[in-house]
XYZ file of C-alpha atoms in Angstrom:
533
model
C -0.052 0.114 0.121
C 1.388 3.216 -1.004
C 0.261 6.577 0.755
C 1.144 10.069 -0.748
C 1.127 12.622 2.185
C 1.481 16.343 1.387
C 4.995 17.658 2.968
C 3.503 20.159 5.567
C 7.040 20.509 6.791
C 8.191 23.193 4.306
C 10.610 24.217 6.916
C 12.470 21.158 7.198
C 15.917 20.680 6.746
C 15.671 18.633 3.393
C 13.983 21.642 1.699
C 16.441 24.107 2.971
C 19.358 22.100 1.620
C 17.670 21.726 -1.491
C 17.247 25.270 -2.148
C 20.765 26.012 -0.889
C 22.234 23.495 -3.391
C 20.322 24.733 -6.260
C 21.248 28.195 -5.565
C 24.977 27.055 -5.280
C 24.776 25.107 -8.398
C 23.016 28.050 -10.488
C 26.052 30.482 -9.708
C 28.481 28.110 -11.170
C 29.699 28.883 -14.886
C 30.641 26.591 -17.666
C 34.226 27.297 -17.241
C 33.943 25.564 -13.672
C 32.727 22.367 -15.326
C 35.348 22.512 -17.974
C 38.181 22.912 -15.316
C 36.566 20.202 -12.933
C 36.611 17.461 -15.781
C 39.943 18.545 -16.918
C 41.337 18.304 -13.542
C 39.763 14.906 -12.855
C 40.841 13.446 -16.167
C 44.605 14.604 -15.416
C 44.436 13.155 -11.756
C 42.931 9.733 -13.226
C 45.683 9.694 -15.989
C 48.465 10.232 -13.240
C 47.117 7.421 -11.181
C 46.941 5.144 -14.230
C 50.568 6.037 -15.002
C 51.649 5.380 -11.460
C 49.640 2.062 -11.503
C 51.268 0.896 -14.615
C 54.601 1.779 -13.427
C 54.041 -0.120 -9.984
C 52.818 -3.122 -11.843
C 55.718 -3.179 -14.228
C 58.314 -3.007 -11.268
C 56.405 -5.329 -8.627
C 54.086 -7.365 -10.496
C 50.920 -6.360 -8.584
C 48.549 -3.088 -8.292
C 49.379 -0.576 -5.652
C 45.720 -0.218 -4.761
C 45.102 -4.017 -4.550
C 48.194 -4.199 -2.352
C 47.123 -1.495 -0.022
C 43.584 -2.937 0.123
C 45.015 -6.473 0.925
C 47.725 -5.179 3.459
C 45.774 -2.469 5.281
C 42.116 -2.262 4.806
C 41.521 -6.239 4.909
C 42.817 -6.367 8.540
C 40.672 -3.362 9.582
C 37.653 -5.193 8.203
C 38.410 -8.327 9.868
C 39.875 -10.258 7.175
C 42.919 -12.537 7.335
C 45.870 -12.659 4.822
C 46.846 -16.135 4.209
C 49.952 -15.209 2.383
C 53.178 -14.837 4.419
C 55.572 -13.113 2.313
C 58.206 -13.035 5.145
C 58.276 -16.597 5.524
C 58.645 -17.095 1.793
C 61.246 -14.627 1.557
C 62.936 -16.387 4.298
C 62.568 -19.803 2.937
C 63.737 -18.595 -0.283
C 66.745 -16.542 1.008
C 69.237 -19.160 -0.269
C 67.818 -19.022 -3.730
C 67.941 -15.291 -3.792
C 71.495 -14.987 -2.497
C 72.543 -17.685 -5.015
C 70.521 -15.815 -7.867
C 72.590 -12.599 -7.088
C 75.662 -14.431 -7.404
C 74.963 -15.732 -10.841
C 77.163 -14.250 -13.526
C 75.754 -12.245 -16.406
C 76.829 -15.086 -18.621
C 74.173 -17.479 -17.345
C 71.465 -14.872 -18.289
C 72.499 -14.743 -21.940
C 70.737 -16.891 -24.516
C 73.565 -19.593 -24.791
C 72.728 -22.379 -27.129
C 73.664 -26.174 -26.029
C 74.076 -28.997 -28.162
C 70.959 -31.372 -27.483
C 72.137 -34.626 -25.654
C 69.406 -36.573 -27.400
C 69.853 -35.120 -31.051
C 68.575 -37.531 -33.635
C 70.329 -38.838 -36.560
C 70.244 -36.865 -39.748
C 70.424 -39.694 -42.088
C 68.334 -42.315 -40.346
C 65.745 -39.853 -38.694
C 65.855 -36.376 -39.814
C 65.993 -37.363 -43.654
C 63.225 -39.985 -43.366
C 60.920 -37.254 -41.890
C 61.759 -35.062 -44.772
C 60.991 -38.185 -47.319
C 57.684 -38.659 -45.668
C 56.219 -35.087 -45.118
C 58.504 -32.933 -47.413
C 59.317 -30.701 -44.715
C 62.757 -29.691 -43.335
C 62.876 -30.276 -39.718
C 66.103 -28.425 -39.007
C 66.707 -24.833 -39.725
C 69.828 -23.294 -41.490
C 70.932 -21.811 -38.327
C 70.751 -25.056 -36.283
C 72.773 -27.002 -38.906
C 75.267 -24.053 -39.113
C 75.650 -24.465 -35.391
C 76.358 -28.288 -35.753
C 78.864 -27.703 -38.704
C 80.714 -25.439 -36.046
C 80.554 -28.004 -33.434
C 82.013 -30.569 -35.749
C 84.856 -28.424 -36.590
C 85.637 -27.756 -32.987
C 85.384 -31.306 -31.804
C 86.822 -33.362 -34.745
C 89.506 -31.126 -36.205
C 92.967 -29.665 -35.064
C 95.813 -27.872 -36.288
C 97.830 -30.942 -37.099
C 95.155 -32.395 -39.479
C 97.338 -31.454 -42.404
C 99.851 -34.009 -41.639
C 97.505 -36.900 -42.440
C 95.922 -36.517 -45.830
C 92.672 -38.163 -44.699
C 92.167 -35.752 -41.724
C 92.851 -32.913 -44.227
C 90.096 -33.988 -46.395
C 87.734 -34.350 -43.378
C 88.734 -30.825 -42.293
C 87.225 -29.585 -45.304
C 84.240 -31.797 -45.460
C 83.073 -30.332 -42.055
C 82.887 -26.913 -43.801
C 80.896 -28.203 -46.735
C 76.979 -26.984 -46.908
C 75.983 -29.535 -49.269
C 75.300 -32.923 -47.529
C 76.491 -34.903 -50.824
C 79.571 -33.034 -51.009
C 80.369 -33.970 -47.223
C 79.517 -37.681 -47.893
C 81.696 -37.849 -50.955
C 84.470 -36.112 -49.142
C 84.166 -38.960 -46.311
C 84.254 -41.791 -48.910
C 87.493 -40.105 -50.440
C 89.149 -39.893 -47.061
C 88.335 -43.653 -46.390
C 90.011 -44.546 -49.896
C 93.249 -43.139 -48.541
C 93.169 -44.769 -44.940
C 90.738 -45.609 -42.205
C 89.541 -42.361 -40.649
C 87.350 -42.312 -37.505
C 85.719 -38.809 -38.320
C 84.656 -40.139 -41.954
C 82.952 -43.049 -40.269
C 81.333 -40.677 -38.014
C 79.978 -38.491 -40.868
C 78.916 -41.376 -42.818
C 76.896 -42.879 -39.813
C 75.132 -39.662 -39.133
C 74.227 -38.539 -42.703
C 74.426 -41.217 -44.975
C 73.035 -44.379 -43.111
C 69.335 -44.667 -43.524
C 68.567 -46.716 -40.578
C 69.944 -47.086 -36.940
C 71.373 -50.521 -37.734
C 73.445 -49.220 -40.355
C 74.527 -46.261 -38.302
C 75.575 -48.577 -35.455
C 77.791 -50.636 -37.915
C 79.676 -47.551 -39.075
C 80.090 -46.329 -35.396
C 81.601 -49.593 -34.626
C 84.097 -49.455 -37.258
C 84.875 -45.855 -36.230
C 85.237 -47.006 -32.484
C 88.295 -49.301 -33.713
C 89.892 -46.495 -35.413
C 89.277 -44.067 -32.771
C 90.585 -46.142 -29.992
C 94.000 -46.630 -31.631
C 94.208 -43.164 -32.339
C 93.389 -42.174 -28.877
C 95.958 -44.657 -27.232
C 98.638 -43.444 -29.740
C 97.932 -39.540 -29.051
C 97.802 -40.271 -25.249
C 101.376 -41.453 -25.163
C 102.443 -38.360 -26.922
C 100.248 -35.826 -25.488
C 103.051 -34.207 -23.237
C 105.577 -33.737 -25.932
C 104.398 -30.428 -27.507
C 101.252 -28.374 -27.773
C 100.554 -29.936 -31.000
C 100.317 -33.374 -29.706
C 98.210 -32.142 -26.702
C 95.635 -30.595 -29.309
C 95.570 -33.784 -31.206
C 95.085 -35.842 -27.932
C 92.136 -33.505 -27.208
C 90.678 -34.073 -30.574
C 90.906 -37.703 -30.407
C 89.555 -37.677 -26.956
C 86.476 -35.816 -28.209
C 86.034 -38.345 -31.109
C 86.049 -41.268 -29.028
C 83.588 -39.935 -26.416
C 81.090 -38.971 -29.382
C 81.347 -42.386 -30.825
C 80.715 -44.335 -27.739
C 77.966 -41.938 -26.683
C 76.346 -42.400 -30.173
C 76.782 -46.275 -29.834
C 74.939 -46.050 -26.426
C 72.131 -44.029 -28.241
C 71.845 -46.606 -30.952
C 71.536 -49.381 -28.395
C 68.809 -47.541 -26.601
C 66.965 -46.848 -30.008
C 67.143 -50.715 -30.853
C 65.695 -51.706 -27.496
C 68.819 -52.751 -25.718
C 68.489 -50.490 -22.960
C 70.377 -52.174 -20.338
C 73.278 -52.432 -22.604
C 72.716 -48.759 -23.256
C 72.822 -48.045 -19.479
C 76.086 -49.802 -19.094
C 77.882 -48.228 -21.746
C 76.776 -44.730 -20.489
C 78.049 -45.518 -17.050
C 81.429 -46.609 -18.290
C 81.710 -43.658 -20.594
C 80.861 -41.283 -17.374
C 83.587 -43.223 -15.263
C 86.255 -43.063 -17.880
C 85.569 -39.262 -18.828
C 84.188 -37.857 -15.732
C 85.370 -34.161 -16.585
C 83.506 -34.170 -20.137
C 80.200 -32.726 -19.010
C 79.893 -30.757 -22.339
C 78.117 -33.949 -23.887
C 75.527 -34.019 -20.845
C 75.774 -37.861 -21.119
C 73.853 -38.073 -17.623
C 70.704 -36.922 -19.445
C 70.871 -39.664 -21.723
C 71.321 -41.900 -18.787
C 68.379 -40.468 -17.018
C 65.916 -41.207 -19.976
C 67.281 -44.736 -20.209
C 66.871 -45.599 -16.494
C 63.349 -44.028 -16.638
C 62.579 -46.466 -19.604
C 63.936 -49.285 -17.375
C 61.563 -47.922 -14.543
C 64.651 -48.005 -12.243
C 63.484 -45.095 -10.174
C 66.102 -45.650 -7.319
C 68.921 -45.337 -9.801
C 67.282 -42.284 -11.474
C 67.149 -40.543 -7.918
C 70.890 -41.273 -7.356
C 71.858 -39.691 -10.673
C 69.653 -36.733 -9.842
C 71.352 -36.391 -6.425
C 74.604 -36.066 -8.366
C 73.683 -33.614 -10.852
C 71.013 -31.534 -9.450
C 73.167 -29.452 -7.292
C 73.213 -25.693 -7.078
C 76.509 -25.248 -8.583
C 75.741 -27.187 -11.713
C 73.653 -25.872 -14.709
C 70.133 -26.799 -14.604
C 68.072 -28.392 -17.487
C 64.377 -29.509 -18.338
C 65.394 -33.030 -17.850
C 66.837 -32.481 -14.306
C 63.860 -30.377 -12.911
C 61.186 -32.413 -14.581
C 62.583 -35.726 -13.797
C 62.881 -34.653 -10.169
C 59.277 -33.577 -10.354
C 58.002 -36.805 -11.917
C 59.795 -38.820 -9.171
C 57.885 -36.849 -6.407
C 54.777 -36.858 -8.277
C 54.862 -40.631 -8.425
C 54.823 -40.964 -4.712
C 51.390 -39.264 -4.600
C 49.911 -38.988 -7.978
C 47.976 -42.434 -8.162
C 45.845 -41.182 -5.082
C 45.584 -37.475 -5.717
C 42.380 -35.751 -6.107
C 41.834 -32.067 -6.443
C 38.408 -32.197 -4.790
C 39.813 -34.201 -1.729
C 42.985 -32.078 -1.741
C 40.824 -28.800 -1.541
C 38.796 -30.272 1.399
C 41.430 -31.637 3.665
C 44.567 -29.565 2.294
C 47.694 -30.991 0.858
C 49.731 -33.503 2.885
C 53.542 -33.234 3.207
C 54.192 -35.536 0.174
C 51.825 -33.763 -2.007
C 53.193 -30.457 -1.121
C 56.655 -31.566 -2.050
C 55.218 -32.914 -5.376
C 53.716 -29.400 -6.158
C 56.532 -27.360 -4.965
C 58.779 -29.566 -7.397
C 56.300 -29.182 -10.221
C 56.523 -25.295 -9.544
C 60.224 -25.424 -9.548
C 60.297 -27.259 -13.008
C 57.682 -24.906 -14.520
C 59.728 -21.978 -13.249
C 62.615 -23.323 -15.066
C 61.159 -24.086 -18.269
C 57.402 -23.019 -18.572
C 56.964 -24.361 -22.183
C 57.173 -27.997 -21.075
C 53.679 -28.739 -19.510
C 51.787 -27.782 -22.795
C 53.644 -30.576 -24.596
C 53.384 -33.122 -21.727
C 49.508 -32.440 -21.365
C 49.314 -32.640 -25.271
C 47.906 -29.105 -25.455
C 50.429 -28.301 -28.249
C 51.711 -30.725 -30.913
C 55.281 -32.128 -30.937
C 57.793 -31.838 -33.679
C 61.213 -33.429 -34.246
C 63.582 -31.817 -31.556
C 66.379 -29.666 -33.259
C 70.059 -30.650 -32.709
C 70.762 -27.561 -30.541
C 68.381 -26.351 -27.536
C 68.034 -23.083 -25.745
C 67.859 -23.764 -22.025
C 64.494 -22.621 -20.635
C 63.058 -22.099 -24.140
C 60.694 -23.825 -26.577
C 63.332 -25.748 -28.256
C 64.361 -27.466 -24.793
C 60.749 -28.177 -24.008
C 60.312 -30.011 -27.240
C 63.397 -31.976 -26.887
C 62.457 -32.947 -23.360
C 58.913 -33.824 -24.042
C 59.631 -35.727 -27.328
C 61.529 -38.376 -25.167
C 60.088 -38.060 -21.699
C 56.179 -37.990 -22.500
C 56.044 -41.776 -22.516
C 57.679 -41.729 -19.067
C 54.889 -39.269 -17.432
C 52.268 -41.527 -19.075
C 53.414 -44.452 -17.635
C 53.283 -43.079 -13.977
C 49.630 -43.071 -13.155
C 48.126 -39.609 -12.098
C 51.398 -37.896 -12.768
C 49.936 -35.845 -15.757
C 46.876 -35.194 -13.760
C 48.798 -33.626 -11.002
C 50.778 -31.599 -13.350
C 47.567 -30.442 -15.151
C 46.062 -29.254 -11.597
C 49.173 -27.474 -10.407
C 51.567 -26.145 -13.370
C 49.579 -22.762 -13.883
C 49.843 -21.759 -10.219
C 53.330 -21.234 -10.917
C 52.772 -17.909 -12.747
C 51.048 -16.323 -9.661
C 54.030 -16.997 -7.372
C 56.841 -15.887 -9.826
C 57.700 -12.096 -9.342
C 57.011 -10.113 -12.364
C 58.105 -8.917 -15.013
C 60.512 -11.328 -16.479
C 63.616 -9.460 -15.176
C 62.867 -10.909 -11.693
C 63.364 -14.430 -10.589
C 62.092 -16.730 -7.755
C 63.807 -20.014 -7.553
C 66.211 -19.415 -10.524
C 68.254 -16.645 -12.229
C 65.829 -14.336 -14.059
C 64.068 -15.623 -17.126
C 65.988 -14.463 -20.430
C 64.006 -12.189 -22.391
C 66.078 -13.002 -25.610
C 64.763 -16.436 -25.565
C 61.820 -16.278 -28.116
C 64.167 -14.735 -30.730
C 66.703 -17.639 -30.372
C 64.064 -20.124 -30.530
C 62.730 -18.726 -33.668
C 66.064 -19.368 -35.044
C 66.585 -22.974 -33.883
C 62.715 -24.106 -34.652
C 61.100 -24.322 -38.162
C 58.486 -21.512 -37.737
C 56.898 -22.486 -41.049
C 54.850 -25.295 -39.339
C 55.705 -24.683 -35.834
C 54.241 -21.895 -33.626
C 57.072 -20.847 -31.044
C 55.839 -20.955 -27.535
C 56.438 -17.736 -25.520
C 56.740 -17.270 -21.812
C 53.286 -16.759 -20.182
C 52.319 -13.188 -19.283
C 50.559 -12.284 -16.159
C 47.041 -10.886 -16.748
C 46.533 -7.166 -15.766
C 45.050 -6.547 -12.498
C 41.536 -5.275 -12.107
C 42.505 -2.007 -10.493
C 44.635 -1.197 -13.560
C 41.709 -1.895 -16.013
C 39.403 0.119 -13.796
C 42.006 3.135 -13.708
C 42.306 2.843 -17.487
C 38.632 2.985 -17.877
C 38.210 5.665 -15.363
C 40.906 7.741 -17.167
C 39.040 7.329 -20.807
C 35.743 8.114 -19.383
C 36.896 11.342 -17.647
C 39.153 12.340 -20.714
C 35.799 11.966 -22.793
C 33.857 14.165 -20.308
C 36.447 16.678 -20.282
C 36.560 16.704 -24.250
C 32.662 17.000 -24.209
C 32.753 19.784 -21.789
C 35.339 21.650 -23.622
C 33.146 21.574 -26.826
C 29.677 21.740 -25.256
C 30.085 23.565 -21.912
C 26.572 24.862 -21.447
C 24.803 21.480 -22.272
C 27.306 19.833 -20.111
C 26.577 22.396 -17.354
C 22.807 21.555 -17.414
C 23.784 17.748 -17.330
C 26.213 18.167 -14.313
C 23.411 20.232 -12.439
C 21.130 17.348 -13.012
C 23.467 14.806 -11.787
C 24.523 17.037 -8.801
C 20.911 17.347 -7.709
C 20.340 13.803 -8.110
C 23.364 12.962 -5.593
C 23.438 16.023 -3.372
C 20.030 16.163 -2.466
C 19.868 12.294 -2.178
C 16.492 11.358 -0.240
C 17.376 9.822 3.272
C 15.781 6.711 4.013
C 14.512 5.074 7.216
C 12.301 2.308 8.303
C 9.369 3.274 10.668
C 8.249 1.319 13.586
C 5.166 -0.090 11.832
C 6.670 -1.827 8.897
C 6.760 1.355 6.581
C 9.476 2.674 4.409
C 9.440 6.326 4.636
C 11.127 8.274 2.052
C 11.459 12.134 2.109
C 11.259 13.498 -1.394
C 11.201 17.161 -2.736
C 7.758 18.014 -2.221
C 5.974 15.094 -0.737
C 6.559 12.293 1.996
C 6.169 9.135 0.339
C 5.408 6.190 2.610
C 5.758 2.501 1.133
C 3.575 0.009 3.352
C 5.571 -3.280 3.934
C 2.739 -5.126 5.363
C 1.273 -7.764 3.015
C -2.232 -7.089 1.307
């Protein structure tokens, strides 16, 4: 029931205020409204600039941070985050990160420890699909590696080595193969067998036969140069070259055994090689060993290898970080349920697994999309960029089957990996557990990967906070008002008076004692009965 009662209280406070406000608004000129809207536009623009600068530097909104830090406790809220504890727990990581040299931040390209065979694998892909899996930049880096590992200054003494020194510089594959055959016609040459095994052999079996022939020649050359290495710098360089050749041959023979299904034999060859040449870490043989042990499901030996190589003083890789995460996820993944975890919280083992996944994702954020098959795989390149898309492809290409074999591991990864990006400081110049993510990674990956049929993955960006978007909208709105006020001052003045009267002479509202809603308007007292009919 609605009753309209004449407002006999013409001398009331509401009417007096109404007349005073109306009189005040009538005295304002259009210039006032132009100045008011211009000033508000300037202030909102300055707030937007400050908010954007603060977000770029600290990764969060200033208004949001003040609200969470100061207003929430006043309103009775509890802040679950504990930045002091997190800073304390990560103090060692921060100090180590500060001690990292600038060279680690550079986009250094590494030889892929699990690189495929050009003739038996890459070329077969080209025959089937008509696509070139390797870029010119990647193959050029391999040519430089071959010249560094397989040549020395004394190659001109032996005719076969002199021919191979020129062969490694040839761009045409057929020219390189012809030069290798020419060198073998003169004498047995280990590097010539290597080139033929890598590029001419069309199957892994053929490649293995050629590498076994190269091993016989390489071992005799190594023993000969080992006895003469201290005679002069020339012999020392030759011995270094023969050592590189021998290690390369044995490593590739172990990879052939792994590809042909003789995994135990491959593991033994890799272990023997690491014992015989412990200082040659440039080949990263331990990553081949980890992959073979995972194939055998020998997780205890995998943990032992990780304990040796997952050290703060050694350079990390996706293989080390994600294998450590896989082992910890294996302990809880078969019984993990997101719904149950949200109700009871995470156990200690589940927390360790989640932290290991976060650590791995921070090191290389591109891997999960390949492991979860959200992005299609391609053949891995011969060189990788650590923490880049190229390393993610190389890791997932060989380790996806190991994650699938562990029940629930991919489900746990799917539930937790995206939370990493809410924990990592922003922008990319900052780090959390590792040194800062290199900005040049995307550019280098575009050189290593065939962008014709592959979309290079980029570092996930944080979404803009709500208050920055709100401030941007407010700035745009006030700027538009300022422009309209400047163009149509009188019309905007009338509009501003109407809005001011609406908000300044806001009717006060109260509830009566007899279930009535009483509203004091401009000329009438309006009573809304709250009783049911």
